[in-house]
Amino acid sequence: MKDYIQYLQDVLGLQNVMLAPEQAGAEAAKTQFFTAKGPFTVSELRHYELVFLNILTQSKESLFLPEVNDLYSKMKAAMKLRNLQVLELDCTVEDRSQLPSELAKICESKVVVVYSSFPKDIGELIFKGPGKWLETYSPAYLLEDPAAKKVVWNDLQKVMKELGV
């Protein structure tokens, strides 16, 4: 089986995903956002109806790994998000309390779904920044604990209701 970190670096272009701040330098101490193509760069503040934000604690949790992306794609398809502006991001974060303000620097969103292996305030739509946030289990976590799929589906239905889909 492929080394996940090597895959993330070589194929997906992610850098310093699993390095501790003292190993990766000062840059790793702040929040970093990644798309399937690599580090997320923004030229202007953009608005999205929905942001999927996946917090990485291990390299095998990336939304963009084939085995995780397969389940994640099925979850999105079940939500029927046809005409919505959606942004999908992996992120590394040192201080989760700073995540809303860090995300607000790069985009605005009506709803943010935060995927995590260790969600806080699971299943609650909470106002944070300019939109509502809902935290639930990540697709990578669901691969390890399929029993949690029902919890996540209930959470995603709350998001669908909030978005009117």
mmCIF file of C-alpha atoms in Angstrom:
data_model
loop_
_atom_site.group_PDB
_atom_site.id
_atom_site.type_symbol
_atom_site.label_atom_id
_atom_site.label_comp_id
_atom_site.label_asym_id
_atom_site.label_seq_id
_atom_site.Cartn_x
_atom_site.Cartn_y
_atom_site.Cartn_z
ATOM 1 C CA MET A 1 0.000 0.000 0.000
ATOM 2 C CA LYS A 2 1.230 3.490 -0.872
ATOM 3 C CA ASP A 3 2.662 5.732 1.786
ATOM 4 C CA TYR A 4 -0.125 8.268 2.402
ATOM 5 C CA ILE A 5 2.134 11.201 3.145
ATOM 6 C CA GLN A 6 4.143 10.599 -0.011
ATOM 7 C CA TYR A 7 0.891 10.360 -1.979
ATOM 8 C CA LEU A 8 -0.372 13.643 -0.574
ATOM 9 C CA GLN A 9 2.877 15.385 -1.428
ATOM 10 C CA ASP A 10 3.549 13.851 -4.862
ATOM 11 C CA VAL A 11 0.081 13.469 -6.314
ATOM 12 C CA LEU A 12 -2.057 16.018 -4.503
ATOM 13 C CA GLY A 13 0.654 18.600 -3.917
ATOM 14 C CA LEU A 14 0.035 18.952 -0.192
ATOM 15 C CA GLN A 15 3.049 20.028 1.827
ATOM 16 C CA ASN A 16 3.887 19.630 5.523
ATOM 17 C CA VAL A 17 0.590 17.892 6.281
ATOM 18 C CA MET A 18 1.862 15.810 9.167
ATOM 19 C CA LEU A 19 4.926 17.716 10.296
ATOM 20 C CA ALA A 20 4.959 19.197 13.768
ATOM 21 C CA PRO A 21 5.488 22.991 13.885
ATOM 22 C CA GLU A 22 9.075 22.592 15.076
ATOM 23 C CA GLN A 23 9.765 20.328 12.063
ATOM 24 C CA ALA A 24 7.900 22.337 9.456
ATOM 25 C CA GLY A 25 8.972 25.792 10.574
ATOM 26 C CA ALA A 26 6.824 28.734 11.583
ATOM 27 C CA GLU A 27 4.453 28.348 8.615
ATOM 28 C CA ALA A 28 2.971 25.122 9.984
ATOM 29 C CA ALA A 29 1.831 26.852 13.169
ATOM 30 C CA LYS A 30 -0.979 28.717 11.411
ATOM 31 C CA THR A 31 -4.041 27.411 9.633
ATOM 32 C CA GLN A 32 -3.430 26.154 6.101
ATOM 33 C CA PHE A 33 -6.082 25.292 3.516
ATOM 34 C CA PHE A 34 -5.713 22.803 0.646
ATOM 35 C CA THR A 35 -7.713 21.816 -2.423
ATOM 36 C CA ALA A 36 -7.237 18.694 -4.517
ATOM 37 C CA LYS A 37 -4.667 20.660 -6.551
ATOM 38 C CA GLY A 38 -2.603 21.837 -3.577
ATOM 39 C CA PRO A 39 -2.502 24.857 -1.262
ATOM 40 C CA PHE A 40 -5.584 27.054 -1.579
ATOM 41 C CA THR A 41 -4.795 30.507 -2.870
ATOM 42 C CA VAL A 42 -7.276 33.321 -3.075
ATOM 43 C CA SER A 43 -7.061 36.419 -5.218
ATOM 44 C CA GLU A 44 -10.336 37.919 -3.986
ATOM 45 C CA LEU A 45 -12.876 37.099 -1.301
ATOM 46 C CA ARG A 46 -15.484 34.781 -2.805
ATOM 47 C CA HIS A 47 -18.932 33.771 -1.583
ATOM 48 C CA TYR A 48 -20.063 30.148 -1.506
ATOM 49 C CA GLU A 49 -23.374 28.740 -0.385
ATOM 50 C CA LEU A 50 -21.611 25.743 1.151
ATOM 51 C CA VAL A 51 -18.073 25.012 2.288
ATOM 52 C CA PHE A 52 -16.911 21.523 3.209
ATOM 53 C CA LEU A 53 -13.935 21.963 5.524
ATOM 54 C CA ASN A 54 -12.078 18.801 6.483
ATOM 55 C CA ILE A 55 -9.702 19.090 9.450
ATOM 56 C CA LEU A 56 -6.639 16.915 8.946
ATOM 57 C CA THR A 57 -5.088 15.254 11.971
ATOM 58 C CA GLN A 58 -3.555 12.447 9.906
ATOM 59 C CA SER A 59 -2.594 12.336 6.247
ATOM 60 C CA LYS A 60 -4.994 9.439 5.611
ATOM 61 C CA GLU A 61 -7.944 11.755 6.346
ATOM 62 C CA SER A 62 -7.720 13.936 3.226
ATOM 63 C CA LEU A 63 -10.967 14.332 1.288
ATOM 64 C CA PHE A 64 -8.929 13.960 -1.863
ATOM 65 C CA LEU A 65 -7.531 10.465 -1.233
ATOM 66 C CA PRO A 66 -9.289 8.008 -3.564
ATOM 67 C CA GLU A 67 -10.771 5.771 -0.853
ATOM 68 C CA VAL A 68 -12.039 8.756 1.184
ATOM 69 C CA ASN A 69 -13.173 10.686 -1.898
ATOM 70 C CA ASP A 70 -15.295 7.750 -3.037
ATOM 71 C CA LEU A 71 -17.436 7.899 0.123
ATOM 72 C CA TYR A 72 -17.368 11.719 0.221
ATOM 73 C CA SER A 73 -18.645 11.873 -3.391
ATOM 74 C CA LYS A 74 -21.539 9.568 -2.500
ATOM 75 C CA MET A 75 -22.394 11.800 0.464
ATOM 76 C CA LYS A 76 -22.462 14.904 -1.757
ATOM 77 C CA ALA A 77 -24.537 13.110 -4.405
ATOM 78 C CA ALA A 78 -27.092 12.121 -1.767
ATOM 79 C CA MET A 79 -27.365 15.785 -0.740
ATOM 80 C CA LYS A 80 -28.369 16.804 -4.309
ATOM 81 C CA LEU A 81 -26.265 19.974 -4.392
ATOM 82 C CA ARG A 82 -26.710 20.536 -8.114
ATOM 83 C CA ASN A 83 -26.681 24.322 -8.530
ATOM 84 C CA LEU A 84 -24.898 25.464 -5.393
ATOM 85 C CA GLN A 85 -21.536 27.202 -5.199
ATOM 86 C CA VAL A 86 -19.501 24.705 -3.136
ATOM 87 C CA LEU A 87 -15.901 24.906 -1.908
ATOM 88 C CA GLU A 88 -14.096 21.794 -0.679
ATOM 89 C CA LEU A 89 -11.029 22.197 1.509
ATOM 90 C CA ASP A 90 -8.707 20.153 3.671
ATOM 91 C CA CYS A 91 -7.035 22.141 6.414
ATOM 92 C CA THR A 92 -4.380 21.859 9.049
ATOM 93 C CA VAL A 93 -4.975 23.932 12.129
ATOM 94 C CA GLU A 94 -3.145 24.479 15.379
ATOM 95 C CA ASP A 95 -5.918 26.332 17.232
ATOM 96 C CA ARG A 96 -9.450 25.321 16.237
ATOM 97 C CA SER A 97 -10.936 28.406 17.877
ATOM 98 C CA GLN A 98 -9.206 30.485 15.184
ATOM 99 C CA LEU A 99 -10.694 28.468 12.309
ATOM 100 C CA PRO A 100 -13.788 30.673 11.693
ATOM 101 C CA SER A 101 -11.712 33.853 11.488
ATOM 102 C CA GLU A 102 -9.071 32.174 9.297
ATOM 103 C CA LEU A 103 -11.717 30.860 6.884
ATOM 104 C CA ALA A 104 -13.414 34.278 6.805
ATOM 105 C CA LYS A 105 -10.161 35.712 5.379
ATOM 106 C CA ILE A 106 -10.484 33.555 2.260
ATOM 107 C CA CYS A 107 -14.242 33.159 1.687
ATOM 108 C CA GLU A 108 -17.762 33.797 2.902
ATOM 109 C CA SER A 109 -20.323 31.057 3.181
ATOM 110 C CA LYS A 110 -23.932 30.555 4.185
ATOM 111 C CA VAL A 111 -23.106 27.141 5.712
ATOM 112 C CA VAL A 112 -19.796 25.480 6.611
ATOM 113 C CA VAL A 113 -19.696 21.732 7.230
ATOM 114 C CA VAL A 114 -16.634 20.923 9.317
ATOM 115 C CA TYR A 115 -15.504 17.327 9.031
ATOM 116 C CA SER A 116 -13.351 15.989 11.838
ATOM 117 C CA SER A 117 -12.423 12.713 13.481
ATOM 118 C CA PHE A 118 -13.064 14.460 16.798
ATOM 119 C CA PRO A 119 -15.981 16.863 16.217
ATOM 120 C CA LYS A 120 -16.940 19.446 18.801
ATOM 121 C CA ASP A 121 -20.614 20.449 19.154
ATOM 122 C CA ILE A 122 -21.551 17.601 16.814
ATOM 123 C CA GLY A 123 -24.717 18.118 14.810
ATOM 124 C CA GLU A 124 -25.440 21.663 15.977
ATOM 125 C CA LEU A 125 -25.851 24.521 13.505
ATOM 126 C CA ILE A 126 -23.987 27.355 15.212
ATOM 127 C CA PHE A 127 -23.419 30.924 14.022
ATOM 128 C CA LYS A 128 -19.692 31.505 13.568
ATOM 129 C CA GLY A 129 -18.529 34.433 11.518
ATOM 130 C CA PRO A 130 -20.771 35.306 8.598
ATOM 131 C CA GLY A 131 -22.519 31.934 8.392
ATOM 132 C CA LYS A 132 -23.660 28.820 10.205
ATOM 133 C CA TRP A 133 -21.264 25.995 11.038
ATOM 134 C CA LEU A 134 -22.054 22.350 11.603
ATOM 135 C CA GLU A 135 -19.409 19.929 12.778
ATOM 136 C CA THR A 136 -19.667 16.193 12.167
ATOM 137 C CA TYR A 137 -17.551 13.091 11.571
ATOM 138 C CA SER A 138 -15.252 13.083 8.560
ATOM 139 C CA PRO A 139 -15.641 10.632 5.664
ATOM 140 C CA ALA A 140 -12.280 9.102 6.661
ATOM 141 C CA TYR A 141 -13.674 8.448 10.151
ATOM 142 C CA LEU A 142 -16.753 6.806 8.613
ATOM 143 C CA LEU A 143 -14.520 4.357 6.780
ATOM 144 C CA GLU A 144 -13.216 3.204 10.162
ATOM 145 C CA ASP A 145 -16.572 3.408 11.999
ATOM 146 C CA PRO A 146 -19.463 2.811 9.562
ATOM 147 C CA ALA A 147 -21.970 2.930 12.438
ATOM 148 C CA ALA A 148 -21.463 6.729 12.570
ATOM 149 C CA LYS A 149 -22.911 7.147 9.052
ATOM 150 C CA LYS A 150 -26.426 7.601 10.448
ATOM 151 C CA VAL A 151 -25.251 10.479 12.656
ATOM 152 C CA VAL A 152 -23.544 12.168 9.703
ATOM 153 C CA TRP A 153 -26.528 11.708 7.413
ATOM 154 C CA ASN A 154 -28.801 13.332 10.032
ATOM 155 C CA ASP A 155 -26.307 16.224 10.248
ATOM 156 C CA LEU A 156 -26.176 16.614 6.462
ATOM 157 C CA GLN A 157 -29.968 16.675 6.316
ATOM 158 C CA LYS A 158 -29.889 19.692 8.659
ATOM 159 C CA VAL A 159 -27.529 21.390 6.211
ATOM 160 C CA MET A 160 -29.808 20.520 3.283
ATOM 161 C CA LYS A 161 -32.779 22.016 5.121
ATOM 162 C CA GLU A 162 -30.792 25.171 5.915
ATOM 163 C CA LEU A 163 -29.831 25.512 2.223
ATOM 164 C CA GLY A 164 -33.331 24.689 0.969
ATOM 165 C CA VAL A 165 -32.348 21.574 -1.005
#
